[in-house]
XYZ file of C-alpha atoms in Angstrom:
530
model
C 156.416 31.472 -4.183
C 156.775 29.045 -1.297
C 154.476 26.870 0.767
C 153.198 27.549 4.248
C 152.488 24.648 6.589
C 148.936 24.853 7.917
C 148.672 21.451 9.605
C 151.890 21.775 11.583
C 150.859 25.174 12.881
C 147.546 23.809 14.189
C 149.499 22.697 17.262
C 149.727 26.370 18.173
C 146.636 27.612 16.377
C 143.854 24.987 16.540
C 141.569 27.109 14.378
C 143.100 27.486 10.882
C 141.220 30.764 10.389
C 142.969 32.202 13.406
C 146.234 31.020 11.957
C 145.638 32.982 8.785
C 144.650 36.001 10.813
C 147.888 35.733 12.764
C 149.918 35.537 9.577
C 148.194 38.517 8.026
C 148.582 40.635 11.136
C 152.322 40.061 11.009
C 152.472 40.857 7.328
C 150.514 44.058 7.580
C 152.621 45.264 10.479
C 155.724 44.903 8.346
C 157.255 41.896 10.100
C 156.999 39.807 6.943
C 157.165 40.919 3.386
C 153.844 40.154 1.726
C 150.474 38.449 1.845
C 149.471 35.161 0.347
C 148.876 35.347 -3.355
C 145.361 36.131 -4.471
C 143.686 34.185 -7.205
C 141.398 36.542 -9.078
C 138.975 35.561 -11.808
C 139.936 38.069 -14.470
C 139.448 37.805 -18.198
C 142.763 39.214 -19.375
C 144.266 39.240 -22.843
C 147.742 39.974 -24.128
C 146.525 42.887 -26.270
C 146.033 44.789 -23.020
C 149.657 45.948 -23.123
C 149.307 47.772 -26.411
C 145.714 48.929 -25.938
C 146.094 50.557 -22.536
C 148.213 53.453 -23.843
C 145.771 54.433 -26.592
C 144.349 57.959 -26.755
C 140.737 58.438 -25.698
C 138.223 59.484 -28.348
C 135.690 61.651 -26.537
C 132.905 62.072 -25.613
C 132.404 58.973 -23.490
C 129.320 56.803 -23.201
C 128.363 53.471 -21.654
C 128.122 49.997 -23.133
C 126.458 47.838 -20.505
C 128.763 47.975 -17.431
C 131.643 49.516 -19.379
C 132.576 53.107 -20.190
C 133.645 53.463 -23.808
C 134.933 56.157 -26.155
C 133.549 57.240 -29.520
C 135.191 54.235 -31.159
C 133.526 51.841 -28.742
C 136.814 51.088 -26.940
C 136.880 50.567 -23.169
C 138.030 53.603 -21.169
C 138.819 52.883 -17.539
C 138.526 55.817 -15.156
C 141.609 55.839 -12.930
C 141.154 59.184 -11.200
C 142.355 61.220 -8.275
C 140.198 63.686 -6.338
C 141.325 67.310 -6.470
C 139.599 69.371 -3.807
C 138.106 72.741 -4.783
C 135.079 72.951 -2.476
C 136.526 74.342 0.761
C 136.046 77.908 2.009
C 138.560 79.423 -0.411
C 136.679 77.829 -3.365
C 139.964 77.407 -5.227
C 141.679 74.182 -6.271
C 144.073 73.269 -3.466
C 147.843 73.403 -3.911
C 148.103 76.394 -6.233
C 149.993 78.328 -3.589
C 152.606 75.531 -3.616
C 153.130 74.705 -7.301
C 152.164 76.038 -10.757
C 148.889 74.577 -11.984
C 150.500 73.098 -15.086
C 153.137 71.331 -12.996
C 150.450 69.770 -10.803
C 148.539 68.643 -13.898
C 151.699 67.065 -15.275
C 152.327 65.318 -11.946
C 148.839 63.829 -12.052
C 149.465 62.378 -15.494
C 152.959 61.175 -14.591
C 151.571 59.252 -11.599
C 149.376 57.268 -13.973
C 146.016 58.925 -13.324
C 143.998 59.603 -16.457
C 141.331 61.759 -14.841
C 140.518 64.094 -11.968
C 137.332 64.248 -9.938
C 137.342 68.016 -9.441
C 135.063 69.051 -6.595
C 133.001 72.266 -6.481
C 130.552 73.827 -4.011
C 127.066 74.632 -5.293
C 127.310 78.267 -4.174
C 130.220 78.801 -6.575
C 127.752 78.428 -9.457
C 124.652 79.956 -7.872
C 125.850 82.785 -5.597
C 126.971 85.688 -7.779
C 128.767 87.411 -4.911
C 130.958 84.326 -4.480
C 131.532 83.704 -8.161
C 132.578 87.316 -8.803
C 135.250 87.255 -6.070
C 138.814 87.013 -7.286
C 141.134 84.402 -5.867
C 143.075 87.131 -4.087
C 139.906 88.561 -2.538
C 138.739 85.127 -1.410
C 142.053 84.493 0.340
C 142.068 87.970 1.880
C 138.603 87.445 3.342
C 139.896 84.303 5.072
C 143.151 85.853 6.265
C 145.247 83.537 4.097
C 148.094 85.975 3.548
C 150.777 83.310 3.257
C 148.713 81.508 0.612
C 148.385 84.767 -1.325
C 152.170 85.133 -1.440
C 152.625 81.544 -2.587
C 149.853 81.857 -5.157
C 151.376 85.081 -6.505
C 154.725 83.326 -6.939
C 153.418 80.108 -8.490
C 150.267 81.123 -10.358
C 150.360 84.882 -10.997
C 148.084 84.546 -14.037
C 145.296 83.059 -11.917
C 145.378 85.003 -8.641
C 143.316 87.940 -9.922
C 140.834 85.819 -11.868
C 137.345 85.348 -10.505
C 136.789 82.092 -8.652
C 134.782 80.589 -11.493
C 137.417 81.600 -14.039
C 140.115 80.088 -11.823
C 138.139 76.844 -11.739
C 137.989 76.881 -15.527
C 141.742 77.529 -15.706
C 142.386 74.347 -13.721
C 140.134 72.335 -16.046
C 141.958 73.829 -19.040
C 145.371 72.936 -17.609
C 144.271 69.353 -17.053
C 142.991 69.199 -20.617
C 146.309 70.470 -21.955
C 147.939 67.524 -20.204
C 145.385 65.023 -21.554
C 143.724 64.479 -18.186
C 139.971 63.942 -18.184
C 137.783 65.763 -15.649
C 134.660 64.781 -13.751
C 132.911 67.784 -12.189
C 131.733 66.774 -8.713
C 129.147 68.835 -6.847
C 130.576 67.989 -3.461
C 128.636 70.273 -1.160
C 126.496 73.461 -1.220
C 128.025 75.840 1.327
C 131.829 75.790 0.930
C 133.578 73.851 3.672
C 134.802 70.442 4.752
C 132.495 67.499 4.097
C 130.711 65.589 5.570
C 128.402 65.099 8.549
C 124.762 64.171 8.871
C 123.901 67.557 10.388
C 125.948 70.066 8.358
C 122.936 71.347 6.412
C 124.341 69.991 3.134
C 123.326 66.350 3.345
C 119.996 65.909 1.603
C 117.394 67.731 -0.425
C 115.670 70.543 1.513
C 118.399 70.696 4.164
C 119.393 74.199 5.268
C 121.898 74.732 2.418
C 120.472 72.221 -0.044
C 117.593 73.739 -1.985
C 116.595 71.319 -4.778
C 115.694 74.184 -7.133
C 119.004 75.967 -6.517
C 120.836 72.693 -7.004
C 119.168 72.097 -10.364
C 120.084 75.656 -11.384
C 123.718 75.111 -10.378
C 123.983 71.816 -12.225
C 122.542 73.412 -15.353
C 124.959 76.344 -15.182
C 128.014 74.119 -14.755
C 126.910 71.692 -17.469
C 126.341 74.599 -19.846
C 129.604 76.300 -18.935
C 131.648 73.229 -19.812
C 129.665 72.166 -22.851
C 132.228 71.754 -25.612
C 135.127 71.363 -23.132
C 136.266 68.007 -24.431
C 138.202 66.836 -21.385
C 135.144 67.298 -19.132
C 133.743 63.799 -19.568
C 131.316 63.512 -16.664
C 129.338 65.264 -13.957
C 128.788 63.758 -10.526
C 125.455 65.217 -9.388
C 125.990 65.253 -5.614
C 128.472 63.817 -3.164
C 127.412 61.568 -0.245
C 123.684 62.074 0.219
C 123.026 61.572 3.920
C 121.322 62.733 7.094
C 117.947 62.352 8.813
C 115.957 63.669 5.845
C 117.230 61.146 3.316
C 114.540 58.981 1.745
C 114.076 56.945 -1.416
C 111.108 58.929 -2.748
C 113.026 62.202 -2.855
C 116.095 60.437 -4.202
C 114.191 59.356 -7.307
C 112.353 62.675 -7.629
C 115.395 64.906 -7.560
C 118.218 62.733 -8.850
C 116.201 61.986 -11.970
C 115.513 65.717 -12.397
C 119.183 66.488 -11.906
C 120.213 63.860 -14.446
C 117.776 65.238 -17.018
C 118.928 68.823 -16.386
C 122.590 67.945 -16.912
C 121.935 65.859 -20.005
C 119.746 68.568 -21.529
C 122.428 71.220 -20.988
C 125.369 69.025 -22.012
C 124.456 65.698 -23.667
C 128.133 64.754 -24.078
C 128.939 64.139 -20.405
C 128.443 60.998 -18.362
C 125.804 61.522 -15.680
C 126.995 60.055 -12.375
C 124.530 59.347 -9.548
C 125.429 58.775 -5.907
C 123.459 56.638 -3.469
C 122.183 57.074 0.059
C 123.939 56.749 3.421
C 127.162 58.531 2.460
C 127.129 56.971 -0.999
C 127.125 53.367 0.125
C 123.577 52.208 -0.576
C 121.774 51.613 -3.884
C 119.791 48.584 -2.709
C 116.518 50.383 -3.502
C 117.339 50.154 -7.222
C 116.666 46.414 -7.048
C 112.963 47.231 -6.762
C 112.720 50.284 -8.994
C 115.214 51.312 -11.707
C 116.001 54.902 -12.603
C 113.604 56.287 -15.221
C 115.336 58.671 -17.646
C 114.639 59.874 -21.173
C 118.208 59.201 -22.330
C 120.428 56.131 -22.445
C 124.134 55.369 -22.756
C 125.310 57.995 -20.250
C 124.360 56.724 -16.786
C 127.029 55.760 -14.223
C 126.634 55.061 -10.499
C 129.233 55.988 -7.887
C 129.985 54.392 -4.539
C 132.435 55.193 -1.708
C 134.512 52.615 0.134
C 136.963 53.393 2.967
C 138.536 51.293 5.692
C 137.214 53.610 8.400
C 133.642 52.986 7.203
C 133.870 49.761 9.220
C 135.420 51.415 12.279
C 138.370 49.346 13.589
C 137.111 46.032 12.227
C 140.145 45.555 9.967
C 142.563 46.058 12.861
C 140.692 44.117 15.545
C 139.130 41.334 13.490
C 140.355 38.567 11.235
C 141.162 40.426 7.996
C 139.966 37.554 5.811
C 136.628 37.385 7.574
C 136.260 41.159 7.541
C 137.109 41.302 3.840
C 134.564 38.622 3.013
C 131.820 40.291 5.061
C 132.534 43.816 3.812
C 132.684 42.762 0.166
C 129.464 40.780 0.456
C 127.774 43.827 1.956
C 129.151 46.127 -0.741
C 127.970 43.809 -3.498
C 124.549 43.528 -1.912
C 124.130 47.301 -1.578
C 125.901 48.529 -4.726
C 127.968 45.935 -6.587
C 124.880 44.286 -8.054
C 124.646 47.252 -10.442
C 127.416 45.671 -12.522
C 125.195 42.663 -13.158
C 122.349 45.019 -14.046
C 124.528 46.475 -16.807
C 125.714 49.771 -15.299
C 129.265 51.053 -14.737
C 130.154 51.338 -11.049
C 132.607 54.105 -10.170
C 134.299 53.950 -6.741
C 134.625 57.723 -6.698
C 136.317 57.753 -3.289
C 138.691 55.280 -1.688
C 141.953 55.969 0.085
C 144.384 55.248 2.895
C 146.803 57.007 5.184
C 149.796 57.405 2.867
C 152.278 57.158 5.730
C 151.696 53.406 5.801
C 151.384 53.212 9.591
C 147.600 52.772 9.824
C 147.030 49.037 10.314
C 143.296 49.360 9.672
C 143.886 51.113 6.356
C 146.649 48.739 5.274
C 144.509 45.657 5.712
C 141.522 47.286 4.050
C 143.716 48.203 1.061
C 144.703 44.559 0.515
C 141.042 43.658 0.230
C 140.106 46.691 -1.864
C 142.943 46.100 -4.338
C 141.953 42.497 -4.895
C 138.277 43.300 -5.417
C 138.929 46.357 -7.604
C 141.168 44.236 -9.818
C 138.828 41.276 -9.983
C 135.823 43.461 -10.878
C 137.955 45.832 -12.987
C 136.248 48.846 -11.400
C 136.430 52.528 -12.262
C 137.820 54.502 -9.311
C 139.045 57.814 -7.900
C 141.630 57.995 -5.121
C 141.077 60.359 -2.208
C 143.049 62.563 -2.511
C 145.629 64.615 -4.436
C 146.048 67.251 -1.736
C 149.242 67.375 0.302
C 147.673 70.061 2.463
C 144.815 72.593 2.438
C 144.701 76.380 2.437
C 142.178 76.175 5.267
C 140.376 73.164 6.675
C 138.127 73.301 9.719
C 139.759 76.574 10.794
C 143.339 75.290 10.497
C 145.614 77.010 7.963
C 147.981 74.750 6.012
C 146.401 71.598 7.429
C 148.344 68.536 6.223
C 146.421 65.735 4.477
C 147.933 62.333 5.201
C 145.588 60.689 2.716
C 147.122 62.955 0.071
C 149.114 61.297 -2.693
C 151.376 64.383 -2.871
C 153.547 65.647 -0.034
C 152.993 68.834 1.964
C 154.767 70.964 -0.649
C 152.928 69.300 -3.538
C 156.359 68.668 -5.059
C 156.491 64.855 -5.205
C 154.564 61.735 -4.200
C 154.257 61.183 -0.478
C 154.667 57.411 -0.861
C 156.088 56.092 -4.136
C 155.530 52.469 -3.115
C 151.805 53.153 -2.867
C 151.778 54.381 -6.461
C 153.589 51.219 -7.546
C 151.026 49.171 -5.686
C 148.007 50.718 -7.432
C 149.625 50.933 -10.867
C 148.040 47.652 -11.993
C 144.616 49.091 -11.161
C 145.121 52.060 -13.486
C 144.576 50.083 -16.674
C 141.720 47.960 -18.022
C 141.922 44.187 -17.934
C 138.849 43.557 -20.049
C 135.907 45.146 -21.814
C 135.045 46.355 -25.314
C 138.078 46.685 -27.542
C 140.126 44.260 -25.445
C 139.730 40.947 -27.227
C 138.022 38.392 -25.020
C 138.375 35.466 -27.385
C 141.232 33.978 -25.323
C 139.871 34.190 -21.808
C 142.231 33.341 -19.000
C 143.121 34.234 -15.441
C 146.005 35.878 -13.647
C 147.388 35.438 -10.155
C 147.478 38.894 -8.611
C 149.172 39.897 -5.361
C 147.246 42.786 -3.744
C 149.823 43.783 -1.150
C 152.363 44.623 -3.855
C 150.166 45.203 -6.902
C 152.235 42.652 -8.849
C 151.301 39.556 -10.849
C 152.850 36.101 -11.138
C 155.188 35.922 -14.114
C 156.629 32.957 -15.991
C 159.749 33.664 -18.043
C 160.355 30.032 -18.976
C 159.662 26.554 -17.672
C 163.212 26.360 -16.342
C 162.995 29.500 -14.209
C 161.018 29.778 -10.958
C 157.769 31.692 -10.936
C 158.088 35.178 -9.548
C 156.195 38.436 -9.099
C 156.506 41.300 -11.560
C 154.531 44.087 -13.245
C 151.074 43.027 -14.357
C 151.940 44.063 -17.919
C 153.914 40.811 -18.112
C 151.647 38.331 -16.358
C 151.463 34.570 -16.829
C 148.146 33.380 -18.265
C 146.418 30.613 -16.309
C 143.430 28.364 -16.644
C 141.527 27.028 -13.619
C 140.058 23.644 -14.450
C 137.016 21.866 -13.037
C 139.453 19.672 -11.148
C 140.855 22.838 -9.561
C 144.257 22.656 -11.175
C 146.088 25.790 -12.285
C 147.403 25.271 -15.802
C 149.559 27.522 -17.948
C 147.279 28.431 -20.837
C 148.201 26.733 -24.118
C 150.424 24.110 -22.448
C 150.200 20.840 -20.519
C 151.971 22.357 -17.503
C 150.275 22.906 -14.160
C 151.267 24.439 -10.803
C 152.510 21.888 -8.257
C 153.193 22.057 -4.529
C 156.667 20.574 -4.102
C 157.232 20.643 -0.355
C 157.328 22.819 2.725
C 159.435 25.912 2.220
C 160.126 24.970 -1.387
C 159.130 27.058 -4.391
C 155.978 25.963 -6.166
C 156.915 24.480 -9.530
C 155.476 23.675 -12.922
C 155.073 20.064 -14.058
C 153.078 17.850 -16.394
C 151.899 15.267 -13.840
C 148.664 17.005 -12.867
C 146.936 14.014 -11.267
C 148.197 14.197 -7.667
C 146.692 16.078 -4.734
C 149.585 18.539 -4.909
C 148.218 19.828 -8.219
C 144.802 20.681 -6.752
C 144.478 24.269 -5.526
C 141.477 25.170 -3.414
C 140.347 28.801 -3.098
C 140.015 29.186 0.673
C 139.166 31.782 3.362
C 136.221 34.127 3.520
C 138.050 36.666 1.364
C 138.523 34.015 -1.375
C 142.063 35.317 -1.785
C 144.101 32.297 -0.722
C 145.136 29.107 -2.494
C 145.852 25.869 -0.660
C 147.012 22.429 -1.761
C 147.762 19.101 -0.118
C 151.134 17.368 -0.202
C 151.482 13.615 -0.677
C 151.888 13.131 3.088
C 148.582 14.893 3.766
C 150.074 18.204 4.879
C 147.905 21.143 3.852
C 149.883 24.129 2.626
C 149.088 27.640 1.403
C 150.700 29.359 -1.543
C 152.829 32.129 -0.115
C 155.252 34.683 -1.508
C 158.510 35.677 0.120
C 161.239 37.915 -1.231
C 164.806 36.844 -0.636
């Protein structure tokens, strides 16, 4: 960790905010190695390392804002979306790899659950449900997919579509991967637009009565399937017909129907405006007959804010976007409900500047709030998407052949987010903070007082306290973090009275630390790899 001269650079950049924007643009475009370190207010304990590997005792329930198992221990949902709602109505990728191999890959990449999508008509249209996988592919002209499916999953290709869906759930269960059943759409196809007939209750393909019937059938079908831990009632409610009155009327009915048919599963409700808005809940809470099972889901992508991340100051954009998200959905945490970011994602090629900057912000916030989440998406490609056969998915965590990760560095970067930092079962008697670095997913480590501070896996973080005087102290010691000089590594010392021991949290994103040297120079804590 080294220090960046803010005052000296004001000669070129009179506005210090513009200076930070300039620095971050360079970093995100790959011309420098990493962002400034983020200081995140996390309550983290050392028992996290041994607790995070523990088996989950199902079924799951909620304890205030946390999801817990039967033993009352925190279970963090770290999921990936697996698409099964397109025209073929079959989980994608089974023409590329055996289902068990894909399930094993999911677990090996650190995901503990899958948000498995399904179209309503799969459960309510008998002519669809009775089709075999082979027949579904034949009707779409997917002859190459049939050959690949026959080679990789011969035991599934002549199953009915609903049986094939169950086979995928079973494979995930065999590999200890939890499943959330997500009613993504009604009529099979790509999602979503405001005028596709699938957006809101009473749209062309969205009959409320049929929807309730489909939810009940799926909840009943998977009752007793222990790895099915939740049901997401409907993806991205949207369109000109959306309104709060019908949201309460039907979402409450849907929640009751699912819970009645399968009381073990978490009941997950989406908001309005493409699953970004729950602000109406501030005035009127959900009224249900059951407790301990309710979770809310929200979606958050970089493209939701157009090109703001690329064209604007990333710190300002991060601050504004996060404030808006907290105002429209994040407040649910304070109301005592789990908040599940059931879709987030980026272009895995790493060349999308907008996505890269958004991800820095998302990673910091998701870590600080210790959110549940599901990455979009697993798919390396699709059987058929918008009329294109074999369409490649650059947001997919697997490559086109579904054989290996598309971007291993991305997986390293989100690995810290896959485990809980706090919550029931993780002792919170020794509260402290960590310094987390979103652009790498690493945390500041301290091996000894003689060695320089460095970044490493968040399983081996240094524990910090942040005092009223704004000093960063190593918990349980008299040592604090000191600014030593321009271009010099920050160091630990016991003289914590000077201005160089005071660390202000600056910028709209609240993800930067600055201090002042004895000569009045203002510097930012920075990280550079040699």
